[in-house]
Amino acid sequence: MLTADDWAILRTSAILRDLPRADLAALVDERSVRSLERGHVLFQQGDPARAFFLMLGGQVKLSRVNPGGDEAVVHIYGAGESFAEAAMFLGGRYPVAAEAVVASRVMLIESDALRRKVAERPEIAFAMMASMSRHLKVLVDQIEKMKLLSADQRVAEFLLGLCGEKTGAVALSLPHEKSLIANRLGMKPATFSRAIARIRDLGVEVTGNQASIRDTAVVLAFVNRSAEE
Amino acid sequence: MLTADDWAILRTSAILRDLPRADLAALVDERSVRSLERGHVLFQQGDPARAFFLMLGGQVKLSRVNPGGDEAVVHIYGAGESFAEAAMFLGGRYPVAAEAVVASRVMLIESDALRRKVAERPEIAFAMMASMSRHLKVLVDQIEKMKLLSADQRVAEFLLGLCGEKTGAVALSLPHEKSLIANRLGMKPATFSRAIARIRDLGVEVTGNQASIRDTAVVLAFVNRSAEE
DNA sequence: AGCTGGCCTTGACTTAGGTCAAGCAGCCTC
DNA sequence: GAGGCTGCTTGACCTAAGTCAAGGCCAGCT
């Protein structure tokens, strides 16, 4: 079922926002919605890519798993975001796996239908390219952070990211399980836990999934401090 | 000056290949070509992004530099590849810096002109999206490798990548300075050097910029071996 | 030829982060 | 409320990779 909230999300999503209502209706209907319980695998890496997805609610992680079973979380998407657009162009296979990390609802949009729409409405192409560019930038950011920041700095940086525009003293809640955040940041749960303990003297307090920062400026200075100084 | 070779490259580049000659001529001319000596900085991160680039020859690295001066190489492009398409869509700033690592020639293509072309010829949009998808996948691969593979495995994997389709006994030459490769793989030159020494017993020999692999299958098995086994 | 300046390698040492495992706190079920 | 999950923290220990610094090897100059 497509609720009013769902429509609101479709209308604000970067990719579909510019589509006239009639075109949108041609692309999606209530059968396109998938409800996923926690742990449900939307697709495996290597599966044929016949659709891309728009998050209506919940959280889905994209990850790579190697033969030995170790997992690398590439990104976690929440309501309003879209993912796997790129797979439409990559020889038809998903290069990552997608799994719901909490109960979620996603809208599935067929690649073929979308391709046809794009051909007839170039402005969607721009929207898609913009979306892919953002994904690209997120990944570049992630690579930079993995290479240049310590575990403590990555954790601090992650918390800062959660503050959004807010500065000064901020209270916030962690969006995912800690072990999932740890993986996203490229470290083990134990290291994450210790990192939290170590940055406590920067005025960062975490209990359960509630966190508080005494002064974002202090944390920012810590993140920007490079290794040698 | 646009040589015949240059035209050949334009004609095979993923993005411009499908453009009729007349449209192509409207986009590029000999004034679009930039010759860069080694070390020349094409753009800094944060510069306004008014163009994207197509490599005609040589090598250009994209990297992030943090305030302390540490550098994270994100990717290195060679002849025929294009980069910075995404910047056209990211609020007009390059999120990385581009620097020639050897003397190079690049073709500069104005964002505005290309946007207009895309609007009038949707098939270019598909080509661009395909190109961006490939970049996306390269980055995902890189993140996975950084998180899941040891330094030795990353070096081995890198060498395998240079083999292309060839299997069995392969001889090859390193495409860049070792310190640059090291950075691309997310390690220090010293670590790279030691990694090479350690994988010698897999039948990998490197002297200067010449390398040889006795049996790619052995190396592949080593790369795919996960941490615990 | 001899000098100079980049790279690269190697050695000795340090350290961040991983590993393994034990305890502990919530939370759900019965 | 007892039992058992599941996820988090903490401690003791280990190891991969970074750091620092000394040599070595070219390649390009003069």
Coordinates of C-alpha atoms (C1' of nucleotides) in Angstrom, one line a residue:
Chain A
M1 CA 0.0 0.0 0.0
L2 CA 1.2 3.4 -0.9
T3 CA 0.5 5.8 2.0
A4 CA 0.4 9.6 1.8
D5 CA 3.8 9.6 3.5
D6 CA 5.1 7.3 0.8
W7 CA 4.0 9.8 -1.9
A8 CA 5.5 12.6 0.0
I9 CA 8.8 10.8 0.0
L10 CA 8.6 10.1 -3.7
R11 CA 7.8 13.7 -4.3
T12 CA 10.9 14.8 -2.5
S13 CA 13.3 12.2 -3.8
A14 CA 16.1 13.7 -5.9
I15 CA 15.4 11.3 -8.8
L16 CA 11.7 11.3 -9.2
R17 CA 10.8 14.7 -7.9
D18 CA 10.7 16.3 -11.3
L19 CA 8.5 13.7 -12.9
P20 CA 4.9 14.7 -13.6
R21 CA 2.4 12.7 -11.6
A22 CA 1.2 10.7 -14.6
D23 CA 4.7 9.5 -15.5
L24 CA 5.4 8.7 -11.9
A25 CA 2.2 6.6 -11.7
A26 CA 3.4 4.7 -14.8
L27 CA 6.6 3.8 -13.0
V28 CA 5.4 2.8 -9.5
D29 CA 2.3 1.4 -7.9
E30 CA 1.5 -0.3 -4.7
R31 CA 3.0 -3.6 -6.0
S32 CA 6.4 -1.9 -6.2
V33 CA 6.6 -1.6 -2.4
R34 CA 8.5 -4.2 -0.5
S35 CA 8.2 -4.6 3.2
L36 CA 11.3 -6.1 4.7
E37 CA 11.8 -7.4 8.2
R38 CA 15.1 -6.9 9.9
G39 CA 17.8 -9.1 8.3
H40 CA 16.0 -9.6 5.1
V41 CA 18.3 -9.7 2.1
L42 CA 17.0 -7.5 -0.8
F43 CA 19.7 -8.8 -3.1
Q44 CA 23.0 -10.6 -3.0
Q45 CA 26.1 -9.4 -4.7
G46 CA 26.2 -11.0 -8.2
D47 CA 22.4 -11.1 -8.5
P48 CA 21.0 -9.8 -11.8
A49 CA 20.2 -6.1 -11.4
R50 CA 16.8 -5.5 -12.8
A51 CA 15.8 -2.6 -10.5
F52 CA 16.9 0.1 -8.3
F53 CA 15.5 1.2 -5.0
L54 CA 14.1 4.1 -3.1
M55 CA 13.9 3.9 0.7
L56 CA 10.5 4.7 2.1
G57 CA 11.4 3.9 5.7
G58 CA 13.9 2.0 7.8
Q59 CA 17.5 1.3 7.0
V60 CA 19.3 -0.8 4.4
K61 CA 23.0 -1.5 4.3
L62 CA 25.0 -2.2 1.2
S63 CA 28.0 -4.4 1.8
R64 CA 30.6 -6.6 0.2
V65 CA 31.3 -10.1 1.7
N66 CA 34.5 -12.0 0.8
P67 CA 34.7 -15.7 0.4
G68 CA 35.8 -16.1 4.1
G69 CA 32.6 -14.4 5.3
D70 CA 34.2 -11.1 6.4
E71 CA 31.9 -8.2 5.6
A72 CA 32.7 -4.6 4.5
V73 CA 29.7 -2.2 4.8
V74 CA 29.9 0.3 2.0
H75 CA 27.0 2.5 3.0
I76 CA 23.7 2.6 4.9
Y77 CA 20.7 4.2 3.4
G78 CA 17.6 5.8 5.2
A79 CA 14.2 7.1 4.2
G80 CA 14.2 9.3 1.0
E81 CA 17.5 8.0 -0.3
S82 CA 17.9 5.8 -3.4
F83 CA 20.5 3.2 -4.1
A84 CA 21.7 0.8 -6.8
E85 CA 21.0 3.2 -9.7
A86 CA 24.5 2.5 -10.9
A87 CA 23.9 -1.3 -11.1
M88 CA 21.6 -0.6 -14.1
F89 CA 24.7 0.3 -16.1
L90 CA 27.1 -2.3 -14.8
G91 CA 26.5 -5.3 -17.0
G92 CA 23.4 -6.2 -15.0
R93 CA 24.8 -7.5 -11.8
Y94 CA 24.7 -5.9 -8.3
P95 CA 28.3 -5.5 -7.1
V96 CA 27.2 -5.4 -3.5
A97 CA 24.6 -7.1 -1.3
A98 CA 21.7 -5.2 0.3
E99 CA 20.2 -6.1 3.6
A100 CA 17.6 -4.5 5.9
V101 CA 19.2 -3.6 9.2
V102 CA 15.9 -2.7 10.8
A103 CA 12.3 -3.4 9.5
S104 CA 12.1 -1.3 6.3
R105 CA 10.0 -0.4 3.4
V106 CA 11.5 0.2 0.0
M107 CA 10.1 1.0 -3.4
L108 CA 11.4 -1.1 -6.3
I109 CA 11.7 0.6 -9.6
E110 CA 12.3 -1.5 -12.7
S111 CA 15.4 -0.6 -14.6
D112 CA 13.8 -1.0 -18.0
A113 CA 10.9 1.2 -17.2
L114 CA 13.2 3.9 -15.8
R115 CA 15.5 3.7 -18.8
R116 CA 12.6 4.3 -21.1
K117 CA 11.5 7.3 -19.0
V118 CA 15.0 8.7 -19.0
A119 CA 15.2 8.5 -22.7
E120 CA 12.0 10.5 -23.1
R121 CA 12.7 13.0 -20.2
P122 CA 16.3 14.1 -20.1
E123 CA 15.8 16.0 -16.8
I124 CA 15.5 12.7 -15.0
A125 CA 18.9 11.9 -16.4
F126 CA 20.3 15.0 -14.8
A127 CA 18.7 14.0 -11.5
M128 CA 20.1 10.5 -11.7
M129 CA 23.6 11.8 -12.5
A130 CA 23.4 14.2 -9.6
S131 CA 22.4 11.4 -7.3
M132 CA 25.2 9.2 -8.5
S133 CA 27.6 12.1 -8.1
R134 CA 26.6 12.3 -4.5
H135 CA 27.2 8.6 -4.0
L136 CA 30.5 9.0 -5.6
K137 CA 31.5 11.8 -3.3
V138 CA 30.4 9.8 -0.2
L139 CA 32.7 7.0 -1.3
V140 CA 35.6 9.4 -1.9
D141 CA 35.1 10.9 1.5
Q142 CA 35.1 7.4 3.0
I143 CA 38.3 6.4 1.3
E144 CA 40.0 9.6 2.4
K145 CA 38.9 9.1 6.0
M146 CA 40.0 5.5 6.0
K147 CA 43.5 6.4 4.7
L148 CA 44.1 9.6 6.7
L149 CA 42.2 9.4 10.0
S150 CA 42.8 7.3 13.1
A151 CA 39.9 5.2 14.5
D152 CA 39.3 7.8 17.2
Q153 CA 39.1 10.6 14.6
R154 CA 36.8 8.6 12.4
V155 CA 34.4 8.0 15.3
A156 CA 34.6 11.7 16.2
E157 CA 34.0 12.7 12.6
F158 CA 31.0 10.3 12.4
L159 CA 29.4 11.9 15.5
L160 CA 30.0 15.3 14.0
G161 CA 28.2 14.2 10.8
L162 CA 25.2 13.3 12.9
C163 CA 25.0 16.8 14.3
G164 CA 24.2 18.2 10.9
E165 CA 24.2 22.0 10.9
K166 CA 24.1 22.2 14.7
T167 CA 27.1 23.5 16.5
G168 CA 28.1 24.0 20.2
A169 CA 26.5 21.6 22.6
V170 CA 24.6 18.9 20.8
A171 CA 22.6 15.9 21.9
L172 CA 21.9 13.1 19.4
S173 CA 21.1 9.4 19.1
L174 CA 23.0 6.8 17.2
P175 CA 21.2 5.7 14.1
H176 CA 22.3 2.1 14.1
E177 CA 23.7 -0.7 16.2
K178 CA 27.2 0.2 17.3
S179 CA 28.7 -2.9 15.7
L180 CA 27.2 -1.7 12.4
I181 CA 28.6 1.8 12.8
A182 CA 32.0 0.2 13.6
N183 CA 32.0 -1.7 10.4
R184 CA 30.9 1.3 8.3
L185 CA 33.9 3.2 9.8
G186 CA 36.2 0.3 9.0
M187 CA 37.0 -0.9 12.5
K188 CA 36.0 -3.7 14.9
P189 CA 33.3 -3.3 17.6
A190 CA 36.0 -3.5 20.3
T191 CA 38.0 -0.7 18.7
F192 CA 34.8 1.4 18.3
S193 CA 34.1 0.9 22.0
R194 CA 37.6 1.9 23.0
A195 CA 37.6 4.9 20.7
I196 CA 34.4 6.2 22.4
A197 CA 36.1 5.8 25.7
R198 CA 39.2 7.7 24.5
I199 CA 37.4 10.7 23.1
R200 CA 35.4 11.2 26.3
D201 CA 37.9 13.9 27.4
L202 CA 36.9 15.8 24.3
G203 CA 33.5 16.2 25.9
V204 CA 31.9 13.3 24.1
E205 CA 29.6 11.2 26.1
V206 CA 27.8 8.0 24.8
T207 CA 25.4 5.8 26.8
G208 CA 23.3 3.3 25.0
N209 CA 22.4 4.9 21.7
Q210 CA 22.2 8.4 23.2
A211 CA 25.2 10.6 22.7
S212 CA 26.1 14.2 23.6
I213 CA 28.9 16.6 22.5
R214 CA 29.8 19.4 24.8
D215 CA 31.3 21.5 22.0
T216 CA 31.4 20.6 18.4
A217 CA 34.3 23.0 17.7
V218 CA 36.6 21.0 20.1
V219 CA 35.7 17.7 18.3
L220 CA 36.2 19.3 14.9
A221 CA 39.6 20.5 15.8
F222 CA 40.5 16.9 16.9
V223 CA 39.3 15.5 13.6
N224 CA 41.3 18.0 11.6
R225 CA 44.4 17.4 13.5
S226 CA 46.8 15.6 11.2
A227 CA 48.9 12.7 12.4
E228 CA 52.2 14.4 12.9
E229 CA 51.2 17.4 15.0
Chain B
M1 CA 47.0 20.3 -31.7
L2 CA 44.7 17.4 -32.2
T3 CA 46.5 14.5 -33.7
A4 CA 45.0 11.5 -35.3
D5 CA 45.7 9.5 -32.2
D6 CA 43.8 12.0 -30.2
W7 CA 40.8 11.6 -32.4
A8 CA 41.1 7.8 -32.1
I9 CA 40.9 8.2 -28.4
L10 CA 37.9 10.5 -28.5
R11 CA 36.2 8.0 -30.8
T12 CA 36.7 5.1 -28.4
S13 CA 36.0 7.0 -25.1
A14 CA 32.9 5.7 -23.4
I15 CA 31.3 9.1 -23.1
L16 CA 31.9 10.7 -26.5
R17 CA 32.0 7.6 -28.7
D18 CA 28.3 7.8 -29.7
L19 CA 28.4 11.5 -30.7
P20 CA 28.2 12.3 -34.4
R21 CA 31.3 14.0 -35.7
A22 CA 29.6 17.4 -36.0
D23 CA 28.5 17.4 -32.4
L24 CA 31.9 16.3 -31.2
A25 CA 33.5 19.1 -33.2
A26 CA 31.2 21.6 -31.5
L27 CA 32.4 20.3 -28.1
V28 CA 36.1 20.1 -28.6
D29 CA 38.8 21.7 -30.7
E30 CA 42.6 22.0 -30.5
R31 CA 42.3 24.7 -27.8
S32 CA 40.7 22.2 -25.5
V33 CA 43.9 20.2 -25.2
R34 CA 46.1 20.9 -22.2
S35 CA 49.7 19.6 -22.1
L36 CA 50.9 19.1 -18.6
E37 CA 54.4 18.5 -17.4
R38 CA 54.9 16.1 -14.5
G39 CA 53.7 17.6 -11.3
H40 CA 51.4 20.2 -12.9
V41 CA 48.2 20.6 -10.9
L42 CA 45.2 20.6 -13.1
F43 CA 42.9 21.7 -10.3
Q44 CA 42.9 21.9 -6.6
Q45 CA 40.2 20.5 -4.4
G46 CA 37.6 23.3 -3.8
D47 CA 38.3 24.9 -7.2
P48 CA 35.1 25.8 -9.1
A49 CA 34.3 22.9 -11.4
R50 CA 33.6 24.2 -14.9
A51 CA 34.9 21.3 -16.9
F52 CA 35.5 17.6 -16.9
F53 CA 38.5 15.8 -18.5
L54 CA 39.4 13.1 -20.9
M55 CA 42.9 11.7 -20.8
L56 CA 44.7 11.7 -24.2
G57 CA 48.0 10.4 -22.8
G58 CA 50.1 10.2 -19.6
Q59 CA 48.7 9.8 -16.1
V60 CA 46.8 12.0 -13.7
K61 CA 46.1 11.3 -10.1
L62 CA 43.1 12.4 -8.1
S63 CA 43.8 12.9 -4.5
R64 CA 42.6 14.4 -1.2
V65 CA 44.9 16.3 0.9
N66 CA 44.2 17.1 4.6
P67 CA 45.2 20.2 6.4
G68 CA 48.3 18.6 7.8
G69 CA 49.5 17.8 4.2
D70 CA 48.9 14.1 4.2
E71 CA 47.6 12.8 0.9
A72 CA 45.2 10.1 0.0
V73 CA 45.3 9.1 -3.7
V74 CA 41.8 8.2 -4.8
H75 CA 42.5 7.0 -8.3
I76 CA 45.0 7.3 -11.2
Y77 CA 43.7 7.7 -14.7
G78 CA 45.4 6.9 -18.0
A79 CA 44.8 7.4 -21.7
G80 CA 41.1 7.0 -22.8
E81 CA 39.7 7.4 -19.3
S82 CA 37.6 10.4 -18.2
F83 CA 37.3 11.9 -14.8
A84 CA 35.5 14.7 -12.8
E85 CA 32.2 14.2 -14.6
A86 CA 30.6 14.0 -11.2
A87 CA 31.9 17.4 -10.2
M88 CA 29.5 19.0 -12.7
F89 CA 26.7 18.0 -10.4
L90 CA 28.2 18.7 -7.1
G91 CA 27.6 22.4 -6.5
G92 CA 30.3 23.3 -8.8
R93 CA 33.4 22.4 -6.7
Y94 CA 35.9 19.7 -7.3
P95 CA 36.0 17.5 -4.2
V96 CA 39.5 16.3 -5.0
A97 CA 42.7 17.7 -6.6
A98 CA 44.1 16.5 -9.9
E99 CA 47.8 16.4 -10.7
A100 CA 49.8 15.0 -13.6
V101 CA 52.2 12.3 -12.3
V102 CA 54.0 12.1 -15.6
A103 CA 53.9 14.5 -18.6
S104 CA 50.4 14.2 -19.9
R105 CA 47.9 15.5 -22.3
V106 CA 44.3 16.0 -21.4
M107 CA 41.2 17.2 -23.2
L108 CA 39.1 19.7 -21.3
I109 CA 35.4 19.7 -21.9
E110 CA 33.3 22.5 -20.6
S111 CA 30.5 21.5 -18.3
D112 CA 28.0 23.9 -19.8
A113 CA 28.6 22.8 -23.3
L114 CA 28.3 19.2 -22.3
R115 CA 25.1 19.8 -20.3
R116 CA 23.5 21.3 -23.4
K117 CA 24.6 18.4 -25.5
V118 CA 23.2 15.9 -23.0
A119 CA 19.9 17.7 -23.0
E120 CA 19.6 17.4 -26.7
R121 CA 21.0 13.8 -27.0
P122 CA 19.9 11.5 -24.2
E123 CA 22.2 8.7 -25.4
I124 CA 25.1 10.7 -24.0
A125 CA 23.4 10.8 -20.7
F126 CA 23.4 7.0 -20.7
A127 CA 27.1 6.9 -21.6
M128 CA 27.9 9.4 -18.8
M129 CA 25.9 7.4 -16.3
A130 CA 27.7 4.2 -17.4
S131 CA 31.0 6.0 -16.9
M132 CA 30.0 7.2 -13.5
S133 CA 28.8 3.8 -12.5
R134 CA 32.2 2.3 -13.4
H135 CA 33.9 5.0 -11.2
L136 CA 31.5 4.1 -8.4
K137 CA 32.3 0.4 -8.7
V138 CA 36.0 1.2 -8.7
L139 CA 35.6 3.0 -5.4
V140 CA 33.5 0.3 -3.8
D141 CA 36.2 -2.2 -4.8
Q142 CA 38.8 0.0 -3.2
I143 CA 36.8 0.4 0.0
E144 CA 36.3 -3.4 0.2
K145 CA 39.9 -4.1 -0.3
M146 CA 41.1 -1.5 2.2
K147 CA 38.8 -3.0 4.8
L148 CA 39.2 -6.7 4.2
L149 CA 42.7 -7.3 2.7
S150 CA 46.1 -7.1 4.3
A151 CA 48.8 -4.9 2.7
D152 CA 50.4 -8.0 1.2
Q153 CA 47.1 -9.1 -0.3
R154 CA 46.4 -5.6 -1.7
V155 CA 49.8 -5.6 -3.4
A156 CA 49.2 -9.0 -4.9
E157 CA 45.8 -8.0 -6.0
F158 CA 47.1 -4.9 -7.6
L159 CA 49.7 -6.9 -9.6
L160 CA 46.9 -9.3 -10.7
G161 CA 44.9 -6.4 -11.9
L162 CA 47.8 -5.4 -14.1
C163 CA 47.8 -8.8 -15.7
G164 CA 44.4 -8.2 -17.3
E165 CA 43.0 -11.3 -18.9
K166 CA 46.3 -13.1 -18.9
T167 CA 46.8 -16.1 -16.6
G168 CA 49.6 -18.4 -15.8
A169 CA 53.1 -16.9 -16.0
V170 CA 53.0 -13.2 -16.7
A171 CA 55.6 -10.5 -17.1
L172 CA 54.5 -6.9 -16.7
S173 CA 55.8 -3.4 -15.9
L174 CA 54.6 -1.2 -13.0
P175 CA 52.6 1.7 -14.4
H176 CA 53.7 4.3 -11.8
E177 CA 56.3 5.1 -9.2
K178 CA 56.2 2.7 -6.3
S179 CA 55.5 5.3 -3.7
L180 CA 52.4 6.4 -5.8
I181 CA 51.2 2.8 -6.0
A182 CA 51.7 2.5 -2.3
N183 CA 49.5 5.5 -1.6
R184 CA 46.8 4.3 -4.0
L185 CA 46.8 1.0 -2.1
G186 CA 46.6 2.8 1.2
M187 CA 50.0 2.0 2.6
K188 CA 53.4 3.6 3.1
P189 CA 56.3 3.1 0.6
A190 CA 58.2 1.1 3.2
T191 CA 55.3 -1.2 3.7
F192 CA 54.9 -1.6 0.0
S193 CA 58.5 -2.6 -0.3
R194 CA 58.3 -5.1 2.5
A195 CA 55.1 -6.5 1.0
I196 CA 56.8 -7.2 -2.3
A197 CA 59.6 -8.9 -0.4
R198 CA 57.1 -11.1 1.5
I199 CA 55.1 -12.2 -1.5
R200 CA 58.3 -13.3 -3.3
D201 CA 57.6 -16.9 -2.2
L202 CA 54.3 -16.8 -4.1
G203 CA 56.4 -16.6 -7.3
V204 CA 56.3 -12.8 -7.6
E205 CA 59.4 -11.1 -8.6
V206 CA 59.8 -7.3 -8.9
T207 CA 63.0 -5.5 -10.0
G208 CA 62.8 -1.8 -10.8
N209 CA 59.5 -1.4 -12.6
Q210 CA 59.6 -4.8 -14.1
A211 CA 57.6 -7.5 -12.5
S212 CA 56.8 -11.2 -13.1
I213 CA 54.4 -13.6 -11.8
R214 CA 55.1 -17.3 -12.0
D215 CA 51.5 -18.4 -11.7
T216 CA 48.6 -16.1 -11.4
A217 CA 46.4 -18.8 -9.9
V218 CA 48.7 -19.0 -6.9
V219 CA 48.6 -15.3 -6.4
L220 CA 44.8 -15.3 -6.8
A221 CA 44.4 -18.0 -4.1
F222 CA 46.5 -15.8 -1.8
V223 CA 44.4 -12.8 -2.4
N224 CA 41.1 -14.7 -1.8
R225 CA 42.4 -16.3 1.3
S226 CA 40.5 -14.6 4.2
A227 CA 42.0 -13.5 7.4
E228 CA 41.1 -16.5 9.6
E229 CA 42.1 -19.4 7.5
Chain C
dA1 C1' 83.9 10.7 -14.3
dG2 C1' 82.2 12.5 -10.3
dC3 C1' 78.4 14.8 -7.9
dT4 C1' 73.7 15.4 -6.7
dG5 C1' 69.1 14.4 -5.7
dG6 C1' 65.3 11.3 -6.1
dC7 C1' 63.6 6.9 -5.0
dC8 C1' 63.7 2.6 -3.0
dT9 C1' 65.1 -0.8 0.4
dT10 C1' 66.3 -2.3 5.0
dG11 C1' 66.8 -2.4 9.9
dA12 C1' 65.4 -1.3 14.7
dC13 C1' 61.7 0.2 17.2
dT14 C1' 56.9 1.9 18.4
dT15 C1' 52.1 1.7 18.3
dA16 C1' 47.3 1.4 16.7
dG17 C1' 44.2 -1.8 16.1
dG18 C1' 42.9 -6.7 15.9
dT19 C1' 42.0 -11.1 18.5
dC20 C1' 40.2 -13.9 22.0
dA21 C1' 37.7 -14.4 25.7
dA22 C1' 35.4 -13.2 29.9
dG23 C1' 31.9 -10.6 32.1
dC24 C1' 27.7 -7.7 31.9
dA25 C1' 23.5 -5.3 30.9
dG26 C1' 19.1 -5.2 28.4
dC27 C1' 15.4 -7.5 26.7
dC28 C1' 12.3 -11.0 25.3
dT29 C1' 10.0 -15.2 26.1
dC30 C1' 8.0 -18.4 28.9
Chain D
dG1 C1' 11.3 -13.9 37.9
dA2 C1' 14.4 -17.3 35.6
dG3 C1' 16.6 -18.3 31.7
dG4 C1' 18.7 -17.2 27.6
dC5 C1' 19.7 -14.0 23.6
dT6 C1' 22.3 -10.5 21.6
dG7 C1' 25.2 -6.8 21.8
dC8 C1' 28.5 -4.0 24.4
dT9 C1' 32.5 -3.3 27.1
dT10 C1' 37.0 -4.5 29.0
dG11 C1' 41.3 -6.8 29.8
dA12 C1' 45.5 -9.2 28.3
dC13 C1' 48.0 -10.2 24.5
dC14 C1' 49.7 -10.1 19.6
dT15 C1' 50.9 -8.5 15.1
dA16 C1' 50.6 -5.7 11.0
dA17 C1' 51.9 -1.6 9.7
dG18 C1' 53.9 3.0 10.6
dT19 C1' 58.1 5.8 11.9
dC20 C1' 62.7 7.2 11.7
dA21 C1' 66.8 6.9 9.8
dA22 C1' 70.8 5.0 7.4
dG23 C1' 72.4 3.3 3.3
dG24 C1' 72.2 2.0 -1.8
dC25 C1' 71.1 2.6 -6.5
dC26 C1' 70.2 4.9 -10.5
dA27 C1' 69.6 8.9 -13.7
dG28 C1' 70.7 13.3 -15.0
dC29 C1' 74.1 17.1 -14.8
dT30 C1' 78.3 19.6 -15.1

